[in-house]
Coordinates of C-alpha atoms in Angstrom, one line a residue:
X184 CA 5.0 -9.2 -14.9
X185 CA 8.5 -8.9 -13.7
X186 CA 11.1 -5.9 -12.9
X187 CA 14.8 -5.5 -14.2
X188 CA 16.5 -7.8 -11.0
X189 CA 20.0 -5.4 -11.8
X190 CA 17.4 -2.5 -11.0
X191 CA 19.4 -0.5 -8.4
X192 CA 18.5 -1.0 -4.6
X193 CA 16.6 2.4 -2.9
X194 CA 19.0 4.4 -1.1
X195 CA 17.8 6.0 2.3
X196 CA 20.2 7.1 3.8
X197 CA 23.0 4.7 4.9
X198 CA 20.1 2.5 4.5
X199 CA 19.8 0.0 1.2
X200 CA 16.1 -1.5 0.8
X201 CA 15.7 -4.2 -1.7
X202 CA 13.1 -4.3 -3.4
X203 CA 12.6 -1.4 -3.5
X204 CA 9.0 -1.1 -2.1
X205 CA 7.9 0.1 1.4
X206 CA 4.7 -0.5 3.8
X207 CA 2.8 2.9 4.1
X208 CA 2.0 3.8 7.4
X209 CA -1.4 3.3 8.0
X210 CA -3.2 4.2 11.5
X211 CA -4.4 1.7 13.5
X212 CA -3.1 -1.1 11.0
X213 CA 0.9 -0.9 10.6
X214 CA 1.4 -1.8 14.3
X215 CA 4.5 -3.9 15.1
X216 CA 2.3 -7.2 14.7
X217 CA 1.0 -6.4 11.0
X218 CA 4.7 -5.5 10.5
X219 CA 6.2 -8.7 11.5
X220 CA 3.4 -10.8 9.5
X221 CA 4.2 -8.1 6.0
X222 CA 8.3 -8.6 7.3
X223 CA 7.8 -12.6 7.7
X224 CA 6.0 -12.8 4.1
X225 CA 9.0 -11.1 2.4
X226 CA 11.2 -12.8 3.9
X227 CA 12.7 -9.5 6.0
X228 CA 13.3 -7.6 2.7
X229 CA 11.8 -4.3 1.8
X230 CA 11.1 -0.9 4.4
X231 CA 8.4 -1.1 7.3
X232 CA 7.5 1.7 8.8
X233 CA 5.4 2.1 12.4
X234 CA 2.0 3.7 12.3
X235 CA 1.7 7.7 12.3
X236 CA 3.3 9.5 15.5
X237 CA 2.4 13.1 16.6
X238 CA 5.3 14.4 17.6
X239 CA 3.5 16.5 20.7
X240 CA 2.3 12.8 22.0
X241 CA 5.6 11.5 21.6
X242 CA 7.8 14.9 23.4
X243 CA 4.7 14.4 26.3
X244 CA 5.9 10.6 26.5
X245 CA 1.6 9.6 25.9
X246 CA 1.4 6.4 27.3
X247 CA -0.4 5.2 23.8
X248 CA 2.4 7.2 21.6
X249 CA 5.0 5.1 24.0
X250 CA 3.8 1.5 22.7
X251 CA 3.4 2.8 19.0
X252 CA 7.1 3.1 18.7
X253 CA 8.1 -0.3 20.0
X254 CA 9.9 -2.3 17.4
X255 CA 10.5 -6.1 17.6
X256 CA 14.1 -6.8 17.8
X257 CA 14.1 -8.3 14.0
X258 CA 13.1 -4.9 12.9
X259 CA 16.2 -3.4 10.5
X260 CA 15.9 -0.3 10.0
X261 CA 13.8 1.0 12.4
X262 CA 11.5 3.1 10.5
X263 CA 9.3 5.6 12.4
X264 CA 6.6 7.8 10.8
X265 CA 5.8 11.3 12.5
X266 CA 3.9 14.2 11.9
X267 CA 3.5 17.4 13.2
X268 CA 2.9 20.9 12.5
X269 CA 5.3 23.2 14.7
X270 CA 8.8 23.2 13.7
X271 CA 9.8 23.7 16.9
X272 CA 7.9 20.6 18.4
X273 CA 9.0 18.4 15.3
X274 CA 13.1 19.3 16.5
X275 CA 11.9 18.0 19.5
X276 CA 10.5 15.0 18.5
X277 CA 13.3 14.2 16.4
X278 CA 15.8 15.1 18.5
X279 CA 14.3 12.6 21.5
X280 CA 14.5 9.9 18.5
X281 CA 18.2 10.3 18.4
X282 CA 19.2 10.7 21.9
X283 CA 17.1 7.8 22.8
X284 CA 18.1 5.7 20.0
X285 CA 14.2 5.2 19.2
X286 CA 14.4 4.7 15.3
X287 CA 17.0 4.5 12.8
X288 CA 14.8 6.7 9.8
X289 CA 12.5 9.2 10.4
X290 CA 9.4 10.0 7.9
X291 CA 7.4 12.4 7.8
X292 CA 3.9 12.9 7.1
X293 CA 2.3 15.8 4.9
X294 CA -0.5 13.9 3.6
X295 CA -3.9 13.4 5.5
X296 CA -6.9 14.7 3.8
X297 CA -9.3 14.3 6.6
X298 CA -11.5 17.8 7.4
X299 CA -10.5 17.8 10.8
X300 CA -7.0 18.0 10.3
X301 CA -7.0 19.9 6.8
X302 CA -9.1 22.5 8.8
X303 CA -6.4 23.7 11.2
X304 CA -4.2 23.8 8.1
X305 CA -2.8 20.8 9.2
X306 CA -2.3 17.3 6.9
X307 CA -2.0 17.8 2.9
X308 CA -3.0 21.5 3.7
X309 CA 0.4 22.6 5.1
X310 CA 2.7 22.3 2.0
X311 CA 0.4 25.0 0.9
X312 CA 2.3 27.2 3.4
X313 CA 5.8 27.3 1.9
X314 CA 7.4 28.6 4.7
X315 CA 6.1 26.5 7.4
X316 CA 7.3 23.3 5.2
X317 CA 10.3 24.5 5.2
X318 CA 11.1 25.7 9.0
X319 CA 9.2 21.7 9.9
X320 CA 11.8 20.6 7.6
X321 CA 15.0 22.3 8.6
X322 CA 13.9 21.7 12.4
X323 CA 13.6 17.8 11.7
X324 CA 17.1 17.4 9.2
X325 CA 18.6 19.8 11.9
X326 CA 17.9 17.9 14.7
X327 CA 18.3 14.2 13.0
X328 CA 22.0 14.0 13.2
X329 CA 23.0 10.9 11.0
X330 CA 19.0 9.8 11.1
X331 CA 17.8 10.1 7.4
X332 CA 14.7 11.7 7.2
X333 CA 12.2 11.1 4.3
X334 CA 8.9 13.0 3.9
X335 CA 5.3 11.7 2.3
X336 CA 2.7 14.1 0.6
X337 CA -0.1 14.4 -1.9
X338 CA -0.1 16.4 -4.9
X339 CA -1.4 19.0 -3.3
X340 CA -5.2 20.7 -1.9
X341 CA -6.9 20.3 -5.1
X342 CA -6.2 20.6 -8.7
X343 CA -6.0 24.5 -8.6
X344 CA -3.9 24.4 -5.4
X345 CA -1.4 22.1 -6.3
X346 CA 2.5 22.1 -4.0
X347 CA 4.0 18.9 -4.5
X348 CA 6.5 20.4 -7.2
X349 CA 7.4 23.2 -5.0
X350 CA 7.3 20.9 -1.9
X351 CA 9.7 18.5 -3.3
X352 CA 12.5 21.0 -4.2
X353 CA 12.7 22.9 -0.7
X354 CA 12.5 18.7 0.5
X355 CA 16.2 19.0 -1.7
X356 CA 16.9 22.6 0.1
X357 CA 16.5 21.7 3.1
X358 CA 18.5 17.9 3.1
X359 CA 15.3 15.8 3.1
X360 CA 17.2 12.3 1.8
X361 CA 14.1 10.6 -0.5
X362 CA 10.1 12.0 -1.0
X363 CA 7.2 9.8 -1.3
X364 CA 4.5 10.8 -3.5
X365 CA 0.1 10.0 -3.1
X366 CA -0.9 10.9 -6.6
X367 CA -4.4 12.4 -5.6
X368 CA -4.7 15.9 -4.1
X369 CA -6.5 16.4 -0.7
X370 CA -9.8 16.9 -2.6
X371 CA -9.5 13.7 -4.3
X372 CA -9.0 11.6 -1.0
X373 CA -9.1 8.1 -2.3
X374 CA -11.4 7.8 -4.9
X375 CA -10.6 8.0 -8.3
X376 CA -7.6 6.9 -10.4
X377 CA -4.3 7.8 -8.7
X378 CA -2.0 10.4 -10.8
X379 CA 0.8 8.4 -11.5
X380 CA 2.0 11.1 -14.5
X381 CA 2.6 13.7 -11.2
X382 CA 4.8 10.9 -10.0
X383 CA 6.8 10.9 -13.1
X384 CA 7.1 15.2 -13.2
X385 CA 8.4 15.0 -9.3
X386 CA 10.9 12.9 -10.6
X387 CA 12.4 14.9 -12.9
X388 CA 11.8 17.9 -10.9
X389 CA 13.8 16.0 -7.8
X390 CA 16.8 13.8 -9.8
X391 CA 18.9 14.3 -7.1
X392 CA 17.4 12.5 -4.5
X393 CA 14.7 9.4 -4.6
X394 CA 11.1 9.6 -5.1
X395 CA 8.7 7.1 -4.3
X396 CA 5.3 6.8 -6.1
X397 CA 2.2 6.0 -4.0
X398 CA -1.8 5.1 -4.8
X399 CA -3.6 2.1 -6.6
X400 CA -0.8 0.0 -6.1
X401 CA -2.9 -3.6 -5.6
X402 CA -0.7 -6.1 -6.8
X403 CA 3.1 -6.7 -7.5
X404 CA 2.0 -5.9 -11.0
X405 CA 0.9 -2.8 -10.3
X406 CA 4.3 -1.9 -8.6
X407 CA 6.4 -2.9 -11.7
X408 CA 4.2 -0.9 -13.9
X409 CA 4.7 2.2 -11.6
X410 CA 8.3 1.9 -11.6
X411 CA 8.7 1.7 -15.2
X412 CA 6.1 4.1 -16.5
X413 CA 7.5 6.8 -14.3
X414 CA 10.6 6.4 -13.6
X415 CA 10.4 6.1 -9.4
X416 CA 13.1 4.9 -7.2
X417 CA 10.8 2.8 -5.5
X418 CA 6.8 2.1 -4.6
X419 CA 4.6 2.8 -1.5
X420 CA 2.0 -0.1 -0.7
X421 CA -0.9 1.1 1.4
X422 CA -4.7 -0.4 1.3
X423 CA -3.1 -2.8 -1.3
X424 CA -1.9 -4.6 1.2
X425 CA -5.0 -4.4 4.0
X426 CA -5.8 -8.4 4.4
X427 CA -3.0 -9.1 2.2
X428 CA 0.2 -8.9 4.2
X429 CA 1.5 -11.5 1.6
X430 CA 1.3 -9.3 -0.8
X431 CA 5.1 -8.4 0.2
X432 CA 6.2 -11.8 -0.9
X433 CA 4.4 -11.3 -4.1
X434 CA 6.4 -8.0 -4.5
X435 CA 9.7 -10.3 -3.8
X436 CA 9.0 -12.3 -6.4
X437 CA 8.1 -9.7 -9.0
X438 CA 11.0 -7.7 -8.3
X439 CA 13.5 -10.2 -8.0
X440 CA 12.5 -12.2 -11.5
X441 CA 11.0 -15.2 -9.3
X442 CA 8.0 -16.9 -10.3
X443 CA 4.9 -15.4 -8.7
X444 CA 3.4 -17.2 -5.6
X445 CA 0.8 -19.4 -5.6
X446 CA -2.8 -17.2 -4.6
X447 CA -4.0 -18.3 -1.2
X448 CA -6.8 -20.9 -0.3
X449 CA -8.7 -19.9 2.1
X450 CA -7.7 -22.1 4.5
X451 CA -4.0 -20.3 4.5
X452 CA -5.4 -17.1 4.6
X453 CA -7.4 -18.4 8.2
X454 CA -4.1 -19.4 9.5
X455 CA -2.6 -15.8 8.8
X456 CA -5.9 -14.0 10.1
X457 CA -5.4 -16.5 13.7
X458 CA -1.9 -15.4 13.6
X459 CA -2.7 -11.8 12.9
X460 CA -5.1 -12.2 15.9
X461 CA -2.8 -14.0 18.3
X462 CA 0.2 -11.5 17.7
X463 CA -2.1 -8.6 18.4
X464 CA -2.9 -10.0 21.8
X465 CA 0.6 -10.7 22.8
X466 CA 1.4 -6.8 22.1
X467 CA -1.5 -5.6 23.6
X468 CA -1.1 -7.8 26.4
X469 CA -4.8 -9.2 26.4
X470 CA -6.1 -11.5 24.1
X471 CA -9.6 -9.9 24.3
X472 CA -8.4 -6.6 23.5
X473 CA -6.0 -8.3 20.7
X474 CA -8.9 -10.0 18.7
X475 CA -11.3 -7.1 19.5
X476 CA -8.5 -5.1 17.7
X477 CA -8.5 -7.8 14.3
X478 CA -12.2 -7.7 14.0
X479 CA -11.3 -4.5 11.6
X480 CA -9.4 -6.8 9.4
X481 CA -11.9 -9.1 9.0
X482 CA -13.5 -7.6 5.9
X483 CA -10.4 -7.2 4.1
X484 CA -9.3 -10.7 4.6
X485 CA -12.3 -12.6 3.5
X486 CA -13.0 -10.0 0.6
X487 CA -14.5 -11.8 -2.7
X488 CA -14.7 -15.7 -0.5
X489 CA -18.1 -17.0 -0.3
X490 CA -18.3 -16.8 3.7
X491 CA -21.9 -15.5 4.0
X492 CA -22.9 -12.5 5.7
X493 CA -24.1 -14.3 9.6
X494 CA -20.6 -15.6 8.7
X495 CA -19.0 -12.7 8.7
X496 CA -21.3 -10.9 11.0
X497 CA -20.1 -13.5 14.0
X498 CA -16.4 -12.7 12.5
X499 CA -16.6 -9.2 13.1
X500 CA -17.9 -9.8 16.7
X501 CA -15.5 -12.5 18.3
X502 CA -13.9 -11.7 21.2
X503 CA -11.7 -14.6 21.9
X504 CA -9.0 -16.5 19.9
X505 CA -11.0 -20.0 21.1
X506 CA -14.0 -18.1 19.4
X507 CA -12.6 -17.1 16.1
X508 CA -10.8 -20.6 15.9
X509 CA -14.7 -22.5 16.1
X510 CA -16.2 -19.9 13.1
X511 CA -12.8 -20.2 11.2
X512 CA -13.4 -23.8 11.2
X513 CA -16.7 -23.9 9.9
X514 CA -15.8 -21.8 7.1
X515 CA -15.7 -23.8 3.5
X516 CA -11.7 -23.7 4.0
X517 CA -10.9 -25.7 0.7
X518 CA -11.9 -22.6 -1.3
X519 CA -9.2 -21.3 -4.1
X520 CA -8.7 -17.7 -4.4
X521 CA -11.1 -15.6 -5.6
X522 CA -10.9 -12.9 -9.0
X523 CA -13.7 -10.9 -6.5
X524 CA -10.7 -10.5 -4.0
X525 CA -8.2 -8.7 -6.7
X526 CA -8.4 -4.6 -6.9
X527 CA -9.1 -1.9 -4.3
X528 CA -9.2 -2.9 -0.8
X529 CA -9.8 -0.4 2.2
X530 CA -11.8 3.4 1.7
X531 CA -12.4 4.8 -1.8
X532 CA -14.3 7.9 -0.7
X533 CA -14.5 9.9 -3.7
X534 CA -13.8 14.2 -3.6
X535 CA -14.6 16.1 -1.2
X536 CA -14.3 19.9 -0.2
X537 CA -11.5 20.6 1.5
X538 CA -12.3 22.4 5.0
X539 CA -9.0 24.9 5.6
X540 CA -8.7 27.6 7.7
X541 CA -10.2 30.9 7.4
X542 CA -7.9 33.0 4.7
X543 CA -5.4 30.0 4.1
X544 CA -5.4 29.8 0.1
X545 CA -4.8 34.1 0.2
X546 CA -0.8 33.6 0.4
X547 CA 1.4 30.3 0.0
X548 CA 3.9 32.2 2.0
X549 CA 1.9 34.2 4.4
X550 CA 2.3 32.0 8.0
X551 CA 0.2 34.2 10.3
X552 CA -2.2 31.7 10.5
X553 CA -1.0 29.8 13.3
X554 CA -1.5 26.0 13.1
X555 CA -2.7 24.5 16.6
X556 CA -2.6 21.8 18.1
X557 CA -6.0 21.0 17.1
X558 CA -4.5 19.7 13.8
X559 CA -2.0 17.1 15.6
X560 CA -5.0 14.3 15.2
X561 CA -4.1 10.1 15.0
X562 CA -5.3 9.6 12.2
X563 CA -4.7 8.1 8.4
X564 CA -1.8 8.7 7.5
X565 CA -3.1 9.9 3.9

């Protein structure tokens, strides 16, 4: 399946992306080394953006925060991804961005399910909060100068407690340039079938600026379909892409009317996870800590391959390149690409109860509940 090549480029901001798809932010996995293998498969086309930033570790200067925001010179635009839950912190955040020419786009982050976060009111639970959304919002727009900033949600807390309607129009209000939409509520965290019908509704709720339309997304099929069957600007590629940076140049292709590229052998998919491993040294500065770092990728690379579980076991302990170049070589290399590797990839935790503070469901627009700092946690990006 292809898209409509004269399909119009994504707009954000002074910024043109083309196709029109983007990396989500993903903690612990969007670093600037699986950016620049995602980047190098599409041949520099598309939006990148850096892991998840709290914006109180980024205003304190965290040493950890610090090297989260480095982007390789090749990097255009610099996308950054932050989230935060005081307005007053998120202006500062975004207004070190500017004055310190850290980023060129700014996105932020509404959609975490994870208890510890929804909790303090924090993650998918804040859009709940009308008012809150919207003083995080004018804070971050106000303080961006000519930086666009974007914004990424789910559909809301759980079926009952829905916000991504209302959400999206004070987005508009309040001079948000394009909104990204998770089609599963906070409840739903990953499991399930993605609501790609909600995608369609924000659409024509928000024509006037773009929306983007996130979940189950796991090939460059998937991303045409999206785009035509609700009518998004552009698509949001998350655990589609977890072992499967090349998935980008499969997305090139689809987009641009291209014949799709050939599937993988498992030999080419060892050379990208030794390149994946080698890159993560070089940014952490120690090859030990850089393949200690892969061993999470391991999984996801070698889903649906018959590698064996010792196999994969000594994978997922190596802690030296010289190490995962002797079990990489005794792997049955000449292997074709597998049907058992297609489909989901990454967590598909199922729904959940959503913790939230004490009281927080009573009024959308009640803010006396003051969201802490407790709720600032790294974690997924959602």
């Amino acid at each position: 399946m292809t898209a409509d090549a004269t399909a119009p480029a994504l707009r954000i901001g002074p910024h043109t992306v083309w196709p029109p798809v983007v990396l989500a932010p993903m903690a612990g996995i969007t670093n600037a080394p699986f950016r620049t293998l995602c980047r190098e498969f599409s041949g520099g086309k598309g939006l990148f953006v850096s892991e998840m930033i709290t914006t109180r570790a980024l205003v304190e200067r965290n040493d950890k925060t610090m090297q989260l925001i480095h982007f390789d010179g090749s990097e255009k635009p610099r996308s950054i991804q932050l989230y935060g839950v005081d307005p007053v912190t998120v202006g500062k955040a975004v207004r070190m961005i500017v004055d310190e020419d850290l980023a060129d786009h700014i996105d932020l982050n509404f959609g975490c399910p994870v208890p510890k976060v929804t909790r303090k009111g924090g993650g998918s639970a804040l859009p709940y909060k009308r008012n809150l959304l919207r003083s995080i919002l004018r804070e971050a727009v106000g303080n961006a100068g000519d930086l666009p900033v974007t914004i990424k949600m789910r559909k809301g807390i759980d079926d009952d407690h829905t916000t991504y309607l209302d959400a999206g129009r004070i987005a508009v209000e309040e001079g948000v340039t394009a909104v990204a939409l998770h089609g599963r509520t906070a409840a739903e965290h990953y499991g399930g079938t993605a609501d790609w019908e909600a995608i369609a509704r924000l659409k024509e709720h928000v024509p006037e600026i773009p929306v983007l339309g996130n979940g189950d997304i796991w090939s460059a099929a998937d991303a045409v379909r999206m785009m035509r069957e609700t009518g998004c600007d552009g698509v949001v590629v998350g655990r589609g892409c977890l072992g499967r940076p090349w998935l980008f140049g499969d997305l090139v292709a689809a987009f641009e009317g291209g014949g799709a590229p050939a599937a993988p052998t498992l030999r080419e998919v060892a050379g990208v996870m030794r390149r994946h491993a080698g890159l993560l040294g070089e940014w952490l500065g120690d090859e030990e800590r850089g393949v200690v770092d892969f061993r999470k990728h391991v999984a996801w690379y070698t889903k649906g391959f018959s590698v064996g579980s010792e196999m994969r076991r000594k994978l997922a302990m190596t802690s030296s390149l010289a190490e995962l170049d002797a079990h990489l070589a005794d792997l049955d290399l000449d292997q074709e690409w597998p049907d058992g590797a297609e489909g989901p990839r990454g967590r598909t935790a199922g729904s959940k109860r959503v913790v939230l503070p004490d009281g927080w469901l009573e009024d959308p627009y009640d803010c006396s509940v003051v969201v802490g700092a407790e709720a600032e946690l790294d974690t997924s990006g959602g």
